mmCIF file of C-alpha atoms and ligand atoms in Angstrom:
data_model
loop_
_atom_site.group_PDB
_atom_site.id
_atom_site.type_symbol
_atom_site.label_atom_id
_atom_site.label_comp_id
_atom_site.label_asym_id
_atom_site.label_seq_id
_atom_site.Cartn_x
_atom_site.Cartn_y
_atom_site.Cartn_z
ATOM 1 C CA UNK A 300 6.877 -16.957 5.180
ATOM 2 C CA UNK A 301 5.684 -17.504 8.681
ATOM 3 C CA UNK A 302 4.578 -14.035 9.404
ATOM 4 C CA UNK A 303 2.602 -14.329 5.985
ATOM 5 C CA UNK A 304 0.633 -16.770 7.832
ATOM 6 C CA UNK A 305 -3.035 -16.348 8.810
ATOM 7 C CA UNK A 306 -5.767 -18.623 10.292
ATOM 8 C CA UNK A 307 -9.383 -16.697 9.617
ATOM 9 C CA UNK A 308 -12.591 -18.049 10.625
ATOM 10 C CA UNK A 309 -15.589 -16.996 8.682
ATOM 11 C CA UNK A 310 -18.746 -17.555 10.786
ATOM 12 C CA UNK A 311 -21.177 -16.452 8.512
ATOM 13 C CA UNK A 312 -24.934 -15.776 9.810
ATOM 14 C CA UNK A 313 -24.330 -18.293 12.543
ATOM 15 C CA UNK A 314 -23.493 -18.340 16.221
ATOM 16 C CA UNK A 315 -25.645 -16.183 18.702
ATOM 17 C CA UNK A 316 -23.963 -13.997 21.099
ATOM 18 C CA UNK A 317 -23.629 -16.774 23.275
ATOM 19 C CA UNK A 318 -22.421 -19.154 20.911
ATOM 20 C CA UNK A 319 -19.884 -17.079 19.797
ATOM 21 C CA UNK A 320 -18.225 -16.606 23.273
ATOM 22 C CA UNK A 321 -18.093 -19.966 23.533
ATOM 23 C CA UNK A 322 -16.300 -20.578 20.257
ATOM 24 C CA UNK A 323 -13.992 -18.098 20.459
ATOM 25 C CA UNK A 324 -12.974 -18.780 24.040
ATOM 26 C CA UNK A 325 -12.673 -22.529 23.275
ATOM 27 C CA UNK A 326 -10.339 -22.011 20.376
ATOM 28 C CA UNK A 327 -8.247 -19.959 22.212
ATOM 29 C CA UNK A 328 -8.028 -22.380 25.141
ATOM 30 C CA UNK A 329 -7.398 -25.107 23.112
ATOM 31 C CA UNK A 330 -4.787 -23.298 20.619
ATOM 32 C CA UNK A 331 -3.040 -21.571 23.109
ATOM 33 C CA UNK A 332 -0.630 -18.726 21.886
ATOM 34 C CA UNK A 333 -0.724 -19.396 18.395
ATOM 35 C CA UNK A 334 1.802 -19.499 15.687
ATOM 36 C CA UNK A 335 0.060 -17.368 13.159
ATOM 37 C CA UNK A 336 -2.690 -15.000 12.936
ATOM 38 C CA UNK A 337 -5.841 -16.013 14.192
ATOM 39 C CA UNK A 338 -8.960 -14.219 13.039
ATOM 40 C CA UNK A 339 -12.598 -14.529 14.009
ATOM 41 C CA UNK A 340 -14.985 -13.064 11.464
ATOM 42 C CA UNK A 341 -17.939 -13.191 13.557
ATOM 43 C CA UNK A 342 -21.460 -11.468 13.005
ATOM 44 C CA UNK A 343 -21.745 -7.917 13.073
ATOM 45 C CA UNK A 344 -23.776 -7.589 16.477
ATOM 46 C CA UNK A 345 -20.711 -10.095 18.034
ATOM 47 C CA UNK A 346 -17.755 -7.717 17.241
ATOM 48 C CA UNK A 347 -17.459 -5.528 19.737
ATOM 49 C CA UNK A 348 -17.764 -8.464 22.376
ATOM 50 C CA UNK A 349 -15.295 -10.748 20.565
ATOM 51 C CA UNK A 350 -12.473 -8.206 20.263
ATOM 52 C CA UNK A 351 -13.444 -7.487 24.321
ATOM 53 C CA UNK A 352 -11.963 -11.306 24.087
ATOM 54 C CA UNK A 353 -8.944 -11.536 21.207
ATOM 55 C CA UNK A 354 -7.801 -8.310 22.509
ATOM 56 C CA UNK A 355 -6.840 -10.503 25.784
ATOM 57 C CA UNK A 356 -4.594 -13.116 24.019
ATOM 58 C CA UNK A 357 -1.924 -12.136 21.589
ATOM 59 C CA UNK A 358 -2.257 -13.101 18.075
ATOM 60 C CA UNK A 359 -5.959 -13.079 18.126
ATOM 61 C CA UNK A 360 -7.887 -10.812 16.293
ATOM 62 C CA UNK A 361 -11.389 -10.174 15.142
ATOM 63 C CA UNK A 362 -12.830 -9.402 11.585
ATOM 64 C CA UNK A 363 -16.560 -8.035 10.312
ATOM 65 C CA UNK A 364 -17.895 -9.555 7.444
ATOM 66 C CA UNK A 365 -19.167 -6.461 5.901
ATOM 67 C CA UNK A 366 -18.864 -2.985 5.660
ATOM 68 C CA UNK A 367 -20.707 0.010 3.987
ATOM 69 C CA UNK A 368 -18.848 1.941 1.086
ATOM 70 C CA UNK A 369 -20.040 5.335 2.362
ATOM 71 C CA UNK A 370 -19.056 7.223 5.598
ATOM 72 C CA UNK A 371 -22.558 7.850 7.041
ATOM 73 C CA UNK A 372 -26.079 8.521 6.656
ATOM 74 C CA UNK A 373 -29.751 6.670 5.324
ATOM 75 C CA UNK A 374 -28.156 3.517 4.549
ATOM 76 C CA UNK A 375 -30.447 1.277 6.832
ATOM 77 C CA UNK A 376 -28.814 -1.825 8.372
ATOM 78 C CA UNK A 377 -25.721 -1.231 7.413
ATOM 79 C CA UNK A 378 -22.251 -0.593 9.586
ATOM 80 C CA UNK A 379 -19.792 2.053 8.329
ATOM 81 C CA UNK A 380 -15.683 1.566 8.672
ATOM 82 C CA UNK A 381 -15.817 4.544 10.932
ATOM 83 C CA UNK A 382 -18.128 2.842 13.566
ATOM 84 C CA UNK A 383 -15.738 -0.475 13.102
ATOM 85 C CA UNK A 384 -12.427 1.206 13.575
ATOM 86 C CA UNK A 385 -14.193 3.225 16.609
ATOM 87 C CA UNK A 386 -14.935 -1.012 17.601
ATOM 88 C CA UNK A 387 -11.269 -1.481 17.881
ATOM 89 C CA UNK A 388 -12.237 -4.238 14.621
ATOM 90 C CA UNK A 389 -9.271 -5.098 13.085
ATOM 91 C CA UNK A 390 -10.087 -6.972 9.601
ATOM 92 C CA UNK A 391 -13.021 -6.665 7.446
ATOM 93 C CA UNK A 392 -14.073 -9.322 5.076
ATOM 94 C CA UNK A 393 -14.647 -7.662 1.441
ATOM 95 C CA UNK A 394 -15.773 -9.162 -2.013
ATOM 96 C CA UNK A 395 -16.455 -12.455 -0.079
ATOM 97 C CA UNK A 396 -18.577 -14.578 -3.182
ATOM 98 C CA UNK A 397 -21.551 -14.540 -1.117
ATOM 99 C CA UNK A 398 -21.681 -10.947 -1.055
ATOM 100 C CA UNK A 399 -20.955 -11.028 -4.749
ATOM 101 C CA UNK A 400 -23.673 -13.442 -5.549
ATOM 102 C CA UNK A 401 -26.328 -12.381 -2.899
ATOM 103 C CA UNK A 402 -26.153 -8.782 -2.755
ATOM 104 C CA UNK A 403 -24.676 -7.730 -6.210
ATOM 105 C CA UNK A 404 -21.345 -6.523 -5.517
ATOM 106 C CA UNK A 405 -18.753 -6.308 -8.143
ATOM 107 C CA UNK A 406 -15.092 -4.889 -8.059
ATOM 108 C CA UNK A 407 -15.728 -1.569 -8.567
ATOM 109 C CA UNK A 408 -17.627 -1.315 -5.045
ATOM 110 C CA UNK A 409 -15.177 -3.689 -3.349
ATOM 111 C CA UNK A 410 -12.651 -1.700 -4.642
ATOM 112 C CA UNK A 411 -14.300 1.441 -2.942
ATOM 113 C CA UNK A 412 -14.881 -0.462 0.349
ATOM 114 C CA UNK A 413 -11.141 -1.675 0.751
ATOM 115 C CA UNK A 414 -10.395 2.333 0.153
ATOM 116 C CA UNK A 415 -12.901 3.271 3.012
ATOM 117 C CA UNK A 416 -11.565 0.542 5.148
ATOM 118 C CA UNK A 417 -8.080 1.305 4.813
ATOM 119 C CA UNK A 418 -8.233 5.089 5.385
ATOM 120 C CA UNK A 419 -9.990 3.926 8.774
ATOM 121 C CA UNK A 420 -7.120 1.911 9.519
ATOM 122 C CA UNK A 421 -9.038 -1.471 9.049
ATOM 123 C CA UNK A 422 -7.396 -4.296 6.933
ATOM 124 C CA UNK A 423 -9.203 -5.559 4.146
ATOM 125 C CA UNK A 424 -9.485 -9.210 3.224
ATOM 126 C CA UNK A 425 -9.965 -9.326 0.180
ATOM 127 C CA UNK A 426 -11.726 -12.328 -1.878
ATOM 128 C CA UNK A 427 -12.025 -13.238 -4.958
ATOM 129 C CA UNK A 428 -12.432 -16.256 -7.036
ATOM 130 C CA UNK A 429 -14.036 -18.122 -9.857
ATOM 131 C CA UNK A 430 -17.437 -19.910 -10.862
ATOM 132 C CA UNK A 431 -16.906 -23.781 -11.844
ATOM 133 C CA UNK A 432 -17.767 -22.643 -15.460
ATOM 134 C CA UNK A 433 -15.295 -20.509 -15.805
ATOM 135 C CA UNK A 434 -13.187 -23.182 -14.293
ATOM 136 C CA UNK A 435 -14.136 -25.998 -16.432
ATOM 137 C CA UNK A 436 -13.966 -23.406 -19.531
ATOM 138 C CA UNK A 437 -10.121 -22.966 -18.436
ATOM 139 C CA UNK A 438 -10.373 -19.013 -18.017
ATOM 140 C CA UNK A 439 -9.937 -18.961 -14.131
ATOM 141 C CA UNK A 440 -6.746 -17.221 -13.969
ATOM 142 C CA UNK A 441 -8.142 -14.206 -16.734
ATOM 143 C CA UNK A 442 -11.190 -13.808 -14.779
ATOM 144 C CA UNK A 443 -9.424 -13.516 -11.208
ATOM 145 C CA UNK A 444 -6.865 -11.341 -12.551
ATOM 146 C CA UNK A 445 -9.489 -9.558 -13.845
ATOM 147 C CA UNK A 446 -10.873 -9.517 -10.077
ATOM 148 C CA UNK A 447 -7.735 -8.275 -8.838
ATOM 149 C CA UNK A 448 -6.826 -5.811 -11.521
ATOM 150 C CA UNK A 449 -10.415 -4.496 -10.389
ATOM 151 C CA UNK A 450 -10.168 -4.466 -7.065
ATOM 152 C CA UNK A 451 -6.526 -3.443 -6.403
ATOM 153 C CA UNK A 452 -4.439 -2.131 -8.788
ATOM 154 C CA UNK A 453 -5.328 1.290 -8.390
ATOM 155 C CA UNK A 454 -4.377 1.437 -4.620
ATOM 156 C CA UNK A 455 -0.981 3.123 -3.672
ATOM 157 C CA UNK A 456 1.177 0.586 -3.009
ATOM 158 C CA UNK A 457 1.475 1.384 1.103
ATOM 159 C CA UNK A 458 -2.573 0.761 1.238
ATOM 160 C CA UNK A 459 -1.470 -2.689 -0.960
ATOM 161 C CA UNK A 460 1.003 -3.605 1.889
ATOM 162 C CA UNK A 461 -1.981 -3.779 4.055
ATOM 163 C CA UNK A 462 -4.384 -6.187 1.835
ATOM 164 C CA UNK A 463 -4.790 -9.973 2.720
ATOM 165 C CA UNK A 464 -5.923 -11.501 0.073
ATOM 166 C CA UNK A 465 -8.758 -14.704 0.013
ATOM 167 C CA UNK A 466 -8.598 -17.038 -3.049
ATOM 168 C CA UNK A 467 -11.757 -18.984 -2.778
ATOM 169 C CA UNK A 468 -12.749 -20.747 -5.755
ATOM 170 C CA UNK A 469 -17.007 -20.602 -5.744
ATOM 171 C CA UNK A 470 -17.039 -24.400 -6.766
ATOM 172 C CA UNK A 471 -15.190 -25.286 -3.098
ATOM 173 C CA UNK A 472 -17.055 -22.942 -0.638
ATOM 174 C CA UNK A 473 -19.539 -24.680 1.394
ATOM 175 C CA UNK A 474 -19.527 -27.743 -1.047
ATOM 176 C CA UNK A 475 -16.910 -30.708 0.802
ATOM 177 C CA UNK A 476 -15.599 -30.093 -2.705
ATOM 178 C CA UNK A 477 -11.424 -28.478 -1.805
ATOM 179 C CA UNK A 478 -9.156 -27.194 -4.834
ATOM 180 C CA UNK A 479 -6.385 -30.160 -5.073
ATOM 181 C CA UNK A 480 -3.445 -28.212 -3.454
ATOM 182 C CA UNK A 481 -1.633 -27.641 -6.735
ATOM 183 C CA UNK A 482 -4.629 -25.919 -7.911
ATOM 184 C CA UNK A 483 -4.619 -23.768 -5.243
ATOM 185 C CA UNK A 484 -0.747 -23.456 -5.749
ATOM 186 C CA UNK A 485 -1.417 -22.556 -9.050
ATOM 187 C CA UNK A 486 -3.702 -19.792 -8.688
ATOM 188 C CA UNK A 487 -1.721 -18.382 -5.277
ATOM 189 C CA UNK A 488 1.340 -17.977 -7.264
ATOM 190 C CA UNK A 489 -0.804 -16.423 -10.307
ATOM 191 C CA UNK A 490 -1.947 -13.687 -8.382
ATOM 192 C CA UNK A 491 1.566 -13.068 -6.393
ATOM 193 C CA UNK A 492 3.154 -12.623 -9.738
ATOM 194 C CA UNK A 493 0.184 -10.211 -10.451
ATOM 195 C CA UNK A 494 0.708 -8.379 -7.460
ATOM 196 C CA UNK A 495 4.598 -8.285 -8.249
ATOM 197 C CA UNK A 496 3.990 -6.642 -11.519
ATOM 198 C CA UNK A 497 1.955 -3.777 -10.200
ATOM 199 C CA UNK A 498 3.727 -3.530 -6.880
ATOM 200 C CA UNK A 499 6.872 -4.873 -7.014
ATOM 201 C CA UNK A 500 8.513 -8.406 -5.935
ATOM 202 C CA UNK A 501 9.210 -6.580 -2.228
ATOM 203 C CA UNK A 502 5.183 -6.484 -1.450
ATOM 204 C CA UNK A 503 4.013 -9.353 -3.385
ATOM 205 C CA UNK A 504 6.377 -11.388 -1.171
ATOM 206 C CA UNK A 505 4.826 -10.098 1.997
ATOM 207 C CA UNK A 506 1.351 -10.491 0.694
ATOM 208 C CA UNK A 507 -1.029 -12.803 2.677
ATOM 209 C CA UNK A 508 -2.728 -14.900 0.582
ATOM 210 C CA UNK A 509 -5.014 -17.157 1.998
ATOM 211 C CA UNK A 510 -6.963 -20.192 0.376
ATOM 212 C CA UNK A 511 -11.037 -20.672 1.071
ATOM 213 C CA UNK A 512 -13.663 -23.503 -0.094
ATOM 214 C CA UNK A 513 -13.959 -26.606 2.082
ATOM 215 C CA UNK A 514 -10.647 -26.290 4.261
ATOM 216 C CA UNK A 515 -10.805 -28.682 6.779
ATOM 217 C CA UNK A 516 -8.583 -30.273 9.585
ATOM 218 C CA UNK A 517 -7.873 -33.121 7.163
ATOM 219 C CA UNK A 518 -6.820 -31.038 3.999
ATOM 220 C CA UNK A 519 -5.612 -28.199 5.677
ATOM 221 C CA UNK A 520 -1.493 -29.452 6.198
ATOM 222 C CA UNK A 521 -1.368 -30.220 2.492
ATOM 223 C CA UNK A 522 -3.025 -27.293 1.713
ATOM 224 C CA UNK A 523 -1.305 -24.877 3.355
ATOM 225 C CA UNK A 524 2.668 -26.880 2.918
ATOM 226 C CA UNK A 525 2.435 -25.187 -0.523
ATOM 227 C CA UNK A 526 4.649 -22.618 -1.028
ATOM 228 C CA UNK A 527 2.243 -19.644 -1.846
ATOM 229 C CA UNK A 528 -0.562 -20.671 0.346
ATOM 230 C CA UNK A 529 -0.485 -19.000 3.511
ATOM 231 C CA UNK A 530 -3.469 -19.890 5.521
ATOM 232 C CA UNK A 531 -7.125 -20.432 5.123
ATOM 233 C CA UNK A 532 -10.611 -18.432 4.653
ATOM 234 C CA UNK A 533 -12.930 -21.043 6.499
ATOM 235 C CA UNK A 534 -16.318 -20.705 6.973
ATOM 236 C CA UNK A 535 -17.742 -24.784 8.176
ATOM 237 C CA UNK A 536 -15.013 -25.873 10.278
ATOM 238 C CA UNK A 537 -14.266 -22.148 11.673
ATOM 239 C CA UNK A 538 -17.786 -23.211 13.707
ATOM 240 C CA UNK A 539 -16.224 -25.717 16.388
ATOM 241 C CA UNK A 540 -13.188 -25.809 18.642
ATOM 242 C CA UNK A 541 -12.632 -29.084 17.748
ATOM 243 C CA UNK A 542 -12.187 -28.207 13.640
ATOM 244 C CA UNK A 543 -10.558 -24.811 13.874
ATOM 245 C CA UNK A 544 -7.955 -25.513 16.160
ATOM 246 C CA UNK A 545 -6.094 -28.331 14.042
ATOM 247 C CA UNK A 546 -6.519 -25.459 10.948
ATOM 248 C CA UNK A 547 -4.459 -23.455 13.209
ATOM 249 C CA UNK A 548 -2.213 -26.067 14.500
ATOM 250 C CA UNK A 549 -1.282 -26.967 10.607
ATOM 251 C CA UNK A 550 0.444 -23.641 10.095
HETATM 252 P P1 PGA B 706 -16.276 -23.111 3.669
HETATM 253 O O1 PGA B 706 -16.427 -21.543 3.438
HETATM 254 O O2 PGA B 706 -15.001 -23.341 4.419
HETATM 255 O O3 PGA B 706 -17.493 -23.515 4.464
HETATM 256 O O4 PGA B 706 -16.235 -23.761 2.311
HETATM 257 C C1 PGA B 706 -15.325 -20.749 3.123
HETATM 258 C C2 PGA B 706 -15.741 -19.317 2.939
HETATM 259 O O5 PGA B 706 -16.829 -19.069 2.400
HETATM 260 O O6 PGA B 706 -15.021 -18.395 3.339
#
């Protein structure tokens, strides 16, 4: 399991250059060589000068939150996988529900993205998740198998090997609200046994699968002692030392 395990930081649209120097070197300060994975996910005009940082300290590593479907051309604003994998960026965020919700992207397009990322030799994370209606309405596990049958089912099963994968119920992000642990269980071992009956018990077992929505120092040892919960997807707490670092420390 332990090489399953992943610590990701989402920062979201926050940090300045600055700020993000500071965070990053203070986590790794305080964390030290860590035990699992740990990713930054910083903003797109911090990458280059985070990885000049994680690419100092072993088991650090630095993701975009984005990425454009297409290889070049008049898509203003945007970054293409080419330009990140020239960036020496490892991970790229994809799906994430703000994207979803904000910008209109469904499967179909994530699905394209984590194609374009992997042929650049970037690893996807890959998120997906329900709405609290569909919650409360008891059809979470048919609509993120839906998401997942979407987004990755077509790929050849040596792109799958590379695909961490974000469960991050839309009810929990940003809200204090957290899945209970055995909800998160629940769903984490739903979509291994998905990923086992498209590719096999052999990848589904070395699938990351992380869990997002409110993970914080004080849920995060619970959270991540159940057996098909890897790590965390954290955007609030990713955004001091003093938070992230116990995240870590708990796998
Ligand atoms: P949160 O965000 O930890 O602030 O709930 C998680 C995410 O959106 O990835």
């Amino acid at each position: 399991m332990s090489n399953r395990t992943m610590a990701a930081g989402n920062w979201k649209m926050n940090t300045t250059p600055a700020e993000g120097k500071a965070l990053a070197e203070g986590v790794i300060a305080n964390a030290g060589t860590p035990a699992t994975k740990v990713v930054f996910g910083a903003p797109a005009i911090q990458l280059m000068q985070i990885k000049e940082i994680t690419a100092q300290h072993e088991g650090y590593y630095v993701a975009a939150q984005n990425m454009h479907h297409e290889d070049k051309g008049a898509y203003t604003g945007e970054l293409s996988a080419a330009m990140l994998a020239a960036a020496g960026i490892d991970y790229v965020i994809l799906g994430h529900s703000e994207r979803r919700d904000y910008f209109g992207e469904d499967d179909d397009l994530i699905n394209t993205k984590i194609i374009k990322a992997l042929a650049a030799g970037i690893l996807p994370i890959y998120c997906c998740g329900e709405k609290l209606d569909i919650r409360e309405a008891g059809n979470h596990e048919m609509i993120v198998g839906k998401q997942i049958e979407q987004a990755l089912f077509c790929l050849e099963p040596e792109q799958m090997e590379k695909v961490v994968i974000a469960y991050e119920p839309v009810w929990a992000i940003g809200t204090g609200v957290t899945a209970s642990p055995q909800q998160a269980q629940d769903m984490h071992q739903f979509i291994r046994t998905q990923i086992a009956n498209q590719f096999g018990e052999g990848i589904a077992n070395n699938t990351t699968i992380l869990y997002g929505g409110s993970v914080k120092p004080a849920n995060a040892e619970e959270l991540f002692g159940m057996p098909d919960v890897d790590g965390g997807l954290v955007g609030g707490a990713s955004l001091s030392a003093e938070n992230f670092v116990p995240i870590i420390k708990a796998l």
